[in-house]
Amino acid sequence: MLAWLKSAKAEYDRFILLDRDGVLNVNRADYVKTLAEVSFYPDALRALALLEQKGVGVILISNQSGINRGLIGWEDFFEIHEAVIGRAEECGGAIQAAFYCPHRPDEKCECRKPSPAMIFAACRFAGIEPGQTFFVGDSATDILAAENAGCRGVRICRADSRGTGALAPVEPSFTTLLDAVLSIYGKNF
Ligand SMILES: [Mg+2]
Ligand SMILES: [Zn+2]
């Protein structure tokens, strides 16, 4: 598990956990491998700004098996990571921490979603219990990871999504991150 923390302790009352590819930026069938392949969803950038404005700390939790598949170089990976953090801040948002699993499924690591390990690590960093937060993702494995961790999973199904797996029996699901965030925190949020 790779962990990036903006600071030793994030001073927020509330936190939300977000998947990255397919939630903040457009996912690709052949993985998001270089900065040139990163395309942000405008609604996601607005959602990040809104979350920051309302004092909700954002933590990313992302499987990046493309790394150990040899498809994503480390330099590219870090460049993408920094671009996501930077773009969020340019738009008035902020990301407090990011947890990544670089492993392939056959490595049978402990961190790859649907394992709850990265959610647990995020909650330890945030100083919260999993039951106090939400995990928003676009794949069935995200919802399973949320269930395995004991936090509330929220699925977004984007029109252009490559989110994998059959639709988990969780409703409602949303078409954008902004819709999901407004639903979680209320329209007056
Ligand atoms: Mg995803
Ligand atoms: Zn892993």
CSV table of C-alpha atoms and ligand atoms in Angstrom, one decimal:
chain,number,residue,atom,x,y,z
A,1,MET,CA,0.0,0.0,0.0
A,2,LEU,CA,1.3,3.4,-0.9
A,3,ALA,CA,0.2,6.3,1.3
A,4,TRP,CA,0.5,10.0,0.7
A,5,LEU,CA,-0.5,12.4,3.4
A,6,LYS,CA,-0.8,16.1,2.9
A,7,SER,CA,0.1,16.7,6.6
A,8,ALA,CA,0.6,14.5,9.6
A,9,LYS,CA,-2.9,15.2,10.8
A,10,ALA,CA,-5.8,16.5,8.9
A,11,GLU,CA,-8.0,18.9,10.9
A,12,TYR,CA,-11.5,18.3,9.6
A,13,ASP,CA,-14.7,17.3,11.4
A,14,ARG,CA,-15.9,15.2,8.5
A,15,PHE,CA,-14.2,13.1,5.9
A,16,ILE,CA,-15.3,11.5,2.6
A,17,LEU,CA,-13.4,8.7,0.8
A,18,LEU,CA,-13.3,8.7,-3.0
A,19,ASP,CA,-12.1,6.3,-5.6
A,20,ARG,CA,-10.1,8.2,-8.3
A,21,ASP,CA,-10.4,6.8,-11.8
A,22,GLY,CA,-14.0,7.0,-13.0
A,23,VAL,CA,-14.9,9.3,-10.1
A,24,LEU,CA,-12.5,12.3,-10.4
A,25,ASN,CA,-11.2,11.6,-13.9
A,26,VAL,CA,-12.2,9.6,-16.8
A,27,ASN,CA,-11.2,5.9,-16.6
A,28,ARG,CA,-9.7,4.0,-19.5
A,29,ALA,CA,-10.0,0.4,-20.5
A,30,ASP,CA,-6.2,0.3,-20.8
A,31,TYR,CA,-5.6,2.2,-17.5
A,32,VAL,CA,-4.8,5.8,-16.9
A,33,LYS,CA,-1.1,5.6,-17.5
A,34,THR,CA,0.3,9.1,-18.2
A,35,LEU,CA,-0.6,12.7,-17.4
A,36,ALA,CA,-1.8,13.1,-21.0
A,37,GLU,CA,-4.5,10.5,-20.3
A,38,VAL,CA,-5.9,12.3,-17.3
A,39,SER,CA,-9.2,14.0,-18.1
A,40,PHE,CA,-11.1,15.5,-15.1
A,41,TYR,CA,-14.8,15.5,-14.8
A,42,PRO,CA,-15.9,19.1,-14.3
A,43,ASP,CA,-18.6,18.1,-11.8
A,44,ALA,CA,-15.9,16.3,-9.8
A,45,LEU,CA,-13.8,19.4,-9.5
A,46,ARG,CA,-16.9,21.4,-8.4
A,47,ALA,CA,-17.7,18.7,-5.8
A,48,LEU,CA,-14.1,18.9,-4.5
A,49,ALA,CA,-14.4,22.7,-4.1
A,50,LEU,CA,-17.8,22.3,-2.3
A,51,LEU,CA,-16.4,19.6,0.0
A,52,GLU,CA,-13.5,21.9,1.0
A,53,GLN,CA,-15.8,24.9,1.4
A,54,LYS,CA,-17.9,22.9,3.8
A,55,GLY,CA,-15.0,21.5,5.8
A,56,VAL,CA,-15.1,17.9,4.6
A,57,GLY,CA,-11.7,16.3,4.2
A,58,VAL,CA,-11.2,14.2,1.1
A,59,ILE,CA,-9.2,11.0,1.0
A,60,LEU,CA,-8.5,9.1,-2.2
A,61,ILE,CA,-8.4,5.3,-2.3
A,62,SER,CA,-7.4,3.7,-5.6
A,63,ASN,CA,-6.3,0.4,-7.1
A,64,GLN,CA,-3.5,1.0,-9.5
A,65,SER,CA,-2.6,-2.5,-10.7
A,66,GLY,CA,-1.2,-1.0,-13.9
A,67,ILE,CA,1.9,-0.3,-11.9
A,68,ASN,CA,2.8,-3.9,-11.2
A,69,ARG,CA,1.4,-5.0,-14.5
A,70,GLY,CA,4.3,-2.9,-15.9
A,71,LEU,CA,1.9,-0.6,-17.7
A,72,ILE,CA,2.4,2.5,-15.5
A,73,GLY,CA,5.9,3.8,-14.8
A,74,TRP,CA,6.6,5.2,-11.3
A,75,GLU,CA,7.4,8.6,-12.7
A,76,ASP,CA,4.2,8.7,-14.6
A,77,PHE,CA,2.3,7.5,-11.5
A,78,PHE,CA,3.7,10.2,-9.3
A,79,GLU,CA,3.2,12.8,-12.0
A,80,ILE,CA,-0.5,11.8,-12.3
A,81,HIS,CA,-0.8,11.9,-8.5
A,82,GLU,CA,0.6,15.4,-8.2
A,83,ALA,CA,-1.6,16.6,-11.0
A,84,VAL,CA,-4.7,15.3,-9.3
A,85,ILE,CA,-3.7,17.0,-6.0
A,86,GLY,CA,-2.7,20.2,-7.9
A,87,ARG,CA,-5.8,20.4,-10.0
A,88,ALA,CA,-8.1,19.9,-7.0
A,89,GLU,CA,-6.3,22.9,-5.3
A,90,GLU,CA,-6.5,25.1,-8.4
A,91,CYS,CA,-10.3,24.5,-8.3
A,92,GLY,CA,-10.7,25.4,-4.7
A,93,GLY,CA,-10.7,21.8,-3.4
A,94,ALA,CA,-8.1,19.9,-1.3
A,95,ILE,CA,-7.1,16.3,-0.9
A,96,GLN,CA,-5.8,15.3,2.5
A,97,ALA,CA,-4.4,11.9,1.7
A,98,ALA,CA,-4.3,9.2,-1.0
A,99,PHE,CA,-3.9,5.5,-0.6
A,100,TYR,CA,-2.9,3.3,-3.6
A,101,CYS,CA,-2.6,-0.4,-4.2
A,102,PRO,CA,0.0,-1.0,-6.9
A,103,HIS,CA,-0.5,-4.8,-6.9
A,104,ARG,CA,-1.9,-7.2,-9.5
A,105,PRO,CA,-4.8,-9.4,-8.4
A,106,ASP,CA,-2.6,-12.5,-8.7
A,107,GLU,CA,-0.2,-11.1,-6.1
A,108,LYS,CA,-2.9,-11.6,-3.5
A,109,CYS,CA,-1.9,-8.6,-1.5
A,110,GLU,CA,-3.7,-7.3,1.5
A,111,CYS,CA,-4.5,-3.8,0.2
A,112,ARG,CA,-6.3,-4.3,-3.2
A,113,LYS,CA,-10.0,-3.4,-3.1
A,114,PRO,CA,-12.4,-5.1,-2.3
A,115,SER,CA,-10.1,-5.5,0.8
A,116,PRO,CA,-11.0,-2.9,3.4
A,117,ALA,CA,-7.3,-2.3,4.3
A,118,MET,CA,-7.0,1.0,2.5
A,119,ILE,CA,-10.2,2.3,4.0
A,120,PHE,CA,-9.0,1.3,7.4
A,121,ALA,CA,-5.7,3.1,6.9
A,122,ALA,CA,-7.6,6.2,5.7
A,123,CYS,CA,-9.9,6.1,8.7
A,124,ARG,CA,-6.9,5.8,11.1
A,125,PHE,CA,-5.3,8.8,9.5
A,126,ALA,CA,-8.6,10.8,9.7
A,127,GLY,CA,-9.2,9.7,13.3
A,128,ILE,CA,-12.7,8.4,12.5
A,129,GLU,CA,-14.5,5.0,12.5
A,130,PRO,CA,-15.4,3.6,9.1
A,131,GLY,CA,-19.1,3.8,10.1
A,132,GLN,CA,-18.8,7.6,10.2
A,133,THR,CA,-17.9,8.0,6.6
A,134,PHE,CA,-18.8,7.3,3.0
A,135,PHE,CA,-16.8,5.7,0.2
A,136,VAL,CA,-17.8,6.8,-3.3
A,137,GLY,CA,-16.7,4.7,-6.2
A,138,ASP,CA,-17.7,3.6,-9.7
A,139,SER,CA,-17.0,-0.2,-9.4
A,140,ALA,CA,-18.7,-3.1,-7.7
A,141,THR,CA,-15.3,-3.7,-5.9
A,142,ASP,CA,-15.6,-0.2,-4.4
A,143,ILE,CA,-19.0,-1.0,-2.9
A,144,LEU,CA,-17.7,-4.3,-1.7
A,145,ALA,CA,-14.7,-2.7,-0.1
A,146,ALA,CA,-17.0,-0.2,1.7
A,147,GLU,CA,-19.1,-3.1,3.0
A,148,ASN,CA,-16.0,-5.0,4.1
A,149,ALA,CA,-14.8,-1.9,6.0
A,150,GLY,CA,-18.2,-1.2,7.5
A,151,CYS,CA,-18.6,2.2,5.9
A,152,ARG,CA,-21.4,3.4,3.6
A,153,GLY,CA,-20.7,2.7,-0.1
A,154,VAL,CA,-22.1,5.1,-2.7
A,155,ARG,CA,-21.9,4.1,-6.3
A,156,ILE,CA,-21.7,6.5,-9.2
A,157,CYS,CA,-22.4,5.2,-12.7
A,158,ARG,CA,-21.1,7.6,-15.2
A,159,ALA,CA,-22.4,7.6,-18.7
A,160,ASP,CA,-18.9,6.9,-20.0
A,161,SER,CA,-17.8,4.7,-17.0
A,162,ARG,CA,-15.7,1.7,-17.3
A,163,GLY,CA,-16.6,0.8,-13.7
A,164,THR,CA,-16.2,-3.0,-13.5
A,165,GLY,CA,-18.4,-5.6,-12.1
A,166,ALA,CA,-22.1,-6.2,-12.1
A,167,LEU,CA,-24.1,-3.5,-10.4
A,168,ALA,CA,-24.0,-4.1,-6.7
A,169,PRO,CA,-27.4,-4.2,-5.1
A,170,VAL,CA,-27.0,-0.8,-3.6
A,171,GLU,CA,-29.2,2.0,-4.5
A,172,PRO,CA,-29.4,4.8,-5.2
A,173,SER,CA,-26.5,5.3,-7.5
A,174,PHE,CA,-25.7,8.6,-9.1
A,175,THR,CA,-24.4,9.7,-12.5
A,176,THR,CA,-22.0,12.3,-11.2
A,177,LEU,CA,-19.8,12.8,-8.1
A,178,LEU,CA,-21.5,16.2,-7.6
A,179,ASP,CA,-24.9,14.5,-7.4
A,180,ALA,CA,-23.6,11.9,-5.0
A,181,VAL,CA,-22.1,14.6,-2.7
A,182,LEU,CA,-25.2,16.7,-2.7
A,183,SER,CA,-27.3,13.6,-1.8
A,184,ILE,CA,-24.9,12.6,1.0
A,185,TYR,CA,-24.8,15.9,2.6
A,186,GLY,CA,-28.2,17.3,1.6
A,187,LYS,CA,-29.2,19.8,-1.0
A,188,ASN,CA,-28.5,22.7,1.4
A,189,PHE,CA,-24.9,21.5,1.9
B,1,MG,MG,-12.8,3.5,-10.4
B,2,ZN,ZN,-2.1,-4.2,-2.9
